[in-house]
C-alpha positions as semicolon CSV with decimal commas, in nm:
position;residue;x (nm);y (nm);z (nm)
1;M;-2,308;-0,378;-6,089
2;G;-2,441;-0,512;-5,759
3;M;-2,092;-0,540;-5,606
4;V;-2,000;-0,189;-5,727
5;I;-2,293;-0,056;-5,523
6;V;-2,177;-0,261;-5,222
7;F;-1,823;-0,122;-5,253
8;F;-1,960;0,233;-5,284
9;A;-2,183;0,186;-4,978
10;V;-1,895;0,047;-4,768
11;S;-1,671;0,332;-4,886
12;I;-1,910;0,620;-4,814
13;L;-2,034;0,489;-4,477
14;S;-1,680;0,409;-4,360
15;S;-1,554;0,748;-4,479
16;I;-1,831;0,936;-4,298
17;A;-1,748;0,757;-3,972
18;G;-1,374;0,788;-4,038
19;S;-1,399;1,160;-4,107
20;I;-1,598;1,224;-3,788
21;C;-1,370;1,019;-3,563
22;G;-1,037;1,078;-3,741
23;I;-0,972;0,708;-3,797
24;G;-0,952;0,738;-4,174
25;G;-1,209;0,473;-4,261
26;G;-0,955;0,216;-4,376
27;V;-0,976;0,036;-4,043
28;I;-1,343;-0,030;-4,131
29;I;-1,310;-0,078;-4,510
30;K;-1,021;-0,327;-4,496
31;P;-1,180;-0,589;-4,263
32;V;-1,530;-0,550;-4,413
33;L;-1,406;-0,613;-4,770
34;D;-1,171;-0,889;-4,649
35;A;-1,481;-1,059;-4,503
36;T;-1,648;-1,064;-4,849
37;G;-1,358;-1,266;-4,991
38;I;-1,420;-1,140;-5,346
39;M;-1,067;-1,017;-5,414
40;S;-0,710;-1,051;-5,291
41;V;-0,576;-0,899;-4,970
42;S;-0,337;-0,683;-5,177
43;A;-0,616;-0,546;-5,398
44;I;-0,831;-0,459;-5,096
45;S;-0,538;-0,285;-4,924
46;F;-0,483;-0,076;-5,239
47;L;-0,851;0,018;-5,277
48;S;-0,872;0,101;-4,906
49;G;-0,564;0,325;-4,929
50;C;-0,701;0,516;-5,231
51;T;-1,037;0,568;-5,060
52;V;-0,875;0,689;-4,739
53;L;-0,653;0,931;-4,932
54;A;-0,954;1,086;-5,109
55;M;-1,148;1,112;-4,781
56;S;-0,859;1,261;-4,581
57;V;-0,779;1,532;-4,839
58;V;-1,144;1,645;-4,844
59;S;-1,186;1,621;-4,465
60;V;-0,870;1,817;-4,381
61;Y;-0,958;2,090;-4,631
62;K;-1,318;2,121;-4,504
63;N;-1,224;2,115;-4,136
64;V;-0,937;2,364;-4,166
65;R;-1,151;2,602;-4,373
66;S;-1,443;2,588;-4,130
67;K;-1,211;2,606;-3,825
68;A;-1,416;2,326;-3,667
69;A;-1,108;2,211;-3,474
70;K;-0,761;2,344;-3,397
71;L;-0,463;2,204;-3,588
72;D;-0,115;2,245;-3,439
73;L;0,075;2,256;-3,770
74;R;0,419;2,218;-3,610
75;I;0,339;1,895;-3,426
76;A;0,104;1,760;-3,694
77;T;0,360;1,817;-3,973
78;G;0,640;1,651;-3,770
79;L;0,414;1,349;-3,721
80;A;0,305;1,356;-4,087
81;V;0,664;1,359;-4,218
82;G;0,745;1,064;-3,993
83;A;0,429;0,884;-4,105
84;A;0,525;0,934;-4,470
85;V;0,863;0,767;-4,406
86;G;0,695;0,496;-4,199
87;G;0,442;0,440;-4,477
88;V;0,724;0,349;-4,718
89;L;0,878;0,112;-4,461
90;G;0,541;-0,047;-4,383
91;K;0,462;-0,104;-4,750
92;T;0,804;-0,268;-4,797
93;M;0,737;-0,492;-4,494
94;F;0,399;-0,595;-4,639
95;Q;0,551;-0,682;-4,979
96;S;0,837;-0,873;-4,810
97;L;0,595;-1,074;-4,593
98;K;0,379;-1,153;-4,896
99;A;0,683;-1,267;-5,097
100;A;0,825;-1,473;-4,808
101;V;0,498;-1,647;-4,720
102;G;0,357;-1,673;-5,073
103;N;0,009;-1,720;-4,932
104;E;-0,245;-1,436;-4,926
105;A;-0,454;-1,613;-4,659
106;V;-0,163;-1,616;-4,414
107;V;-0,095;-1,247;-4,483
108;G;-0,464;-1,169;-4,432
109;M;-0,474;-1,363;-4,104
110;T;-0,162;-1,181;-3,980
111;Q;-0,319;-0,842;-4,060
112;A;-0,647;-0,943;-3,891
113;L;-0,471;-1,059;-3,571
114;V;-0,262;-0,741;-3,546
115;L;-0,574;-0,531;-3,609
116;I;-0,757;-0,713;-3,327
117;A;-0,473;-0,633;-3,085
118;V;-0,448;-0,267;-3,196
119;T;-0,825;-0,208;-3,191
120;L;-0,875;-0,381;-2,857
121;G;-0,594;-0,177;-2,699
122;T;-0,744;0,141;-2,841
123;L;-1,090;0,052;-2,710
124;I;-0,957;-0,015;-2,358
125;Y;-0,764;0,315;-2,357
126;T;-1,066;0,513;-2,480
127;V;-1,296;0,368;-2,212
128;F;-1,049;0,443;-1,930
129;K;-0,880;0,755;-2,070
130;H;-1,033;0,985;-1,807
131;R;-0,815;0,803;-1,550
132;I;-0,494;0,829;-1,753
133;R;-0,258;1,124;-1,708
134;T;-0,148;1,241;-2,051
135;K;0,180;1,402;-2,167
136;T;0,246;1,724;-2,358
137;Y;0,556;1,667;-2,570
138;T;0,664;1,930;-2,822
139;Q;1,001;1,799;-2,948
140;I;1,000;1,769;-3,326
141;W;1,238;1,469;-3,330
142;L;0,994;1,279;-3,107
143;C;0,704;1,374;-3,335
144;V;0,895;1,233;-3,634
145;V;0,983;0,907;-3,451
146;I;0,623;0,857;-3,336
147;G;0,503;0,939;-3,688
148;I;0,734;0,673;-3,836
149;L;0,589;0,407;-3,604
150;L;0,232;0,513;-3,690
151;G;0,313;0,510;-4,063
152;V;0,469;0,162;-4,050
153;M;0,168;0,017;-3,871
154;S;-0,097;0,182;-4,090
155;S;0,075;0,100;-4,419
156;F;0,153;-0,261;-4,324
157;L;-0,207;-0,320;-4,217
158;G;-0,350;-0,140;-4,522
159;I;-0,577;0,074;-4,304
160;G;-0,426;0,414;-4,384
161;G;-0,403;0,529;-4,023
162;G;-0,677;0,439;-3,785
163;P;-0,758;0,429;-3,416
164;I;-0,399;0,402;-3,293
165;N;-0,341;0,760;-3,419
166;L;-0,604;0,896;-3,180
167;V;-0,461;0,717;-2,876
168;V;-0,108;0,839;-2,952
169;L;-0,222;1,199;-3,014
170;A;-0,433;1,203;-2,698
171;Y;-0,166;1,045;-2,474
172;F;0,159;1,204;-2,598
173;F;0,022;1,548;-2,691
174;S;-0,287;1,587;-2,468
175;M;-0,510;1,666;-2,767
176;S;-0,889;1,687;-2,733
177;T;-1,101;1,435;-2,926
178;K;-1,177;1,669;-3,217
179;E;-0,824;1,813;-3,233
180;A;-0,681;1,458;-3,240
181;A;-0,929;1,361;-3,514
182;L;-0,820;1,647;-3,740
183;S;-0,448;1,590;-3,672
184;S;-0,496;1,218;-3,742
185;L;-0,656;1,292;-4,080
186;Y;-0,369;1,530;-4,163
187;I;-0,115;1,256;-4,082
188;I;-0,313;0,997;-4,279
189;M;-0,322;1,227;-4,583
190;F;0,060;1,255;-4,593
191;S;0,125;0,884;-4,536
192;Q;-0,127;0,779;-4,802
193;I;0,015;1,018;-5,064
194;T;0,361;0,870;-5,004
195;S;0,228;0,514;-5,006
196;L;0,046;0,568;-5,339
197;I;0,357;0,723;-5,499
198;Q;0,563;0,425;-5,382
199;T;0,306;0,174;-5,512
200;C;0,300;0,342;-5,854
201;G;0,678;0,392;-5,863
202;T;0,756;0,027;-5,789
203;G;0,491;-0,101;-6,029
204;S;0,325;-0,303;-5,753
205;I;-0,033;-0,188;-5,823
206;P;-0,256;-0,496;-5,790
207;K;-0,517;-0,578;-6,053
208;V;-0,838;-0,404;-5,955
209;S;-1,156;-0,319;-6,143
210;A;-1,169;0,045;-6,254
211;A;-1,539;0,049;-6,158
212;Y;-1,458;-0,061;-5,799
213;L;-1,179;0,196;-5,771
214;A;-1,399;0,480;-5,904
215;A;-1,691;0,382;-5,677
216;M;-1,469;0,378;-5,368
217;V;-1,285;0,703;-5,440
218;V;-1,616;0,883;-5,506
219;G;-1,750;0,730;-5,185
220;G;-1,442;0,856;-5,001
221;I;-1,487;1,212;-5,132
222;L;-1,860;1,221;-5,048
223;G;-1,800;1,055;-4,711
224;G;-1,529;1,306;-4,622
225;T;-1,760;1,595;-4,716
226;L;-2,056;1,464;-4,517
227;G;-1,842;1,356;-4,222
228;S;-1,686;1,703;-4,195
229;K;-2,034;1,859;-4,176
230;V;-2,144;1,618;-3,903
231;N;-1,818;1,673;-3,710
232;K;-1,898;2,045;-3,676
233;K;-2,235;1,969;-3,516
234;I;-2,160;1,665;-3,301
235;S;-2,024;1,698;-2,944
236;E;-1,692;1,556;-2,821
237;E;-1,889;1,301;-2,617
238;G;-2,082;1,202;-2,930
239;V;-1,756;1,145;-3,119
240;N;-1,628;0,928;-2,830
241;K;-1,942;0,713;-2,826
242;L;-1,933;0,660;-3,204
243;F;-1,563;0,573;-3,183
244;I;-1,618;0,312;-2,907
245;A;-1,909;0,153;-3,100
246;L;-1,698;0,133;-3,418
247;M;-1,406;-0,029;-3,232
248;A;-1,635;-0,300;-3,092
249;V;-1,776;-0,378;-3,440
250;I;-1,429;-0,379;-3,600
251;I;-1,295;-0,623;-3,340
252;G;-1,584;-0,862;-3,419
253;I;-1,523;-0,843;-3,796
254;N;-1,149;-0,901;-3,753
255;I;-1,206;-1,206;-3,532
256;Y;-1,425;-1,347;-3,812
257;N;-1,155;-1,268;-4,071
258;A;-0,876;-1,424;-3,863
259;V;-1,077;-1,748;-3,834
260;K;-1,173;-1,739;-4,205
261;F;-0,813;-1,685;-4,325
262;G;-0,686;-1,944;-4,076
263;M;-0,917;-2,207;-4,226
264;A;-0,833;-2,114;-4,589
């Protein structure tokens, strides 16, 4: 019962922060639960994906209904379709790596190292973004290609989206912080739906406790609801500061995980 409460707490807190910043929450959930070492990398990736899906559906619905931020449906849908395709490719890559290596610790270390690189790059961009001249692309084919790359990365890492979405949306489409956050959640929602369908269809659902799954999905729904309310009241600068703080913490946790898996 104690661990169920821990999983619920991680889920709801990560989902609140993920909903506010548009990073999905998986980029927090995955490394935090990896650090506990109480279940396999595959099981944690699955639980993280289910939580992020629940949170993103609630967050997108709440934000669109309240008109807290603008959503460019044309660009966001192009990216989302690409992310859905990329999600399938990323999941296949993860399963192939796991089968080829045959060692969950090596897979976990690989994910942790890639996450460190992605998060560090995102943090550097966010700190210096006021000096970077952004683009304003509108071509649908480019949206789909970028979406595929985002989907591959998020699905392979088991984070369901994450900080890289915000950097890409800000740089390639000149979106504001809140607009990028909502678009990111929209993309994450599509890629996670596709990823879950693929997992169920291929029969590759890892063994997980029903109590853990229920606790995390409920946490994701509540976190998405609360995060959407906070997002309406918080300033763009406030979102940026929270995002930078989260990236710094995530980098620290992933360094710990990389060392832990490397010594396993």
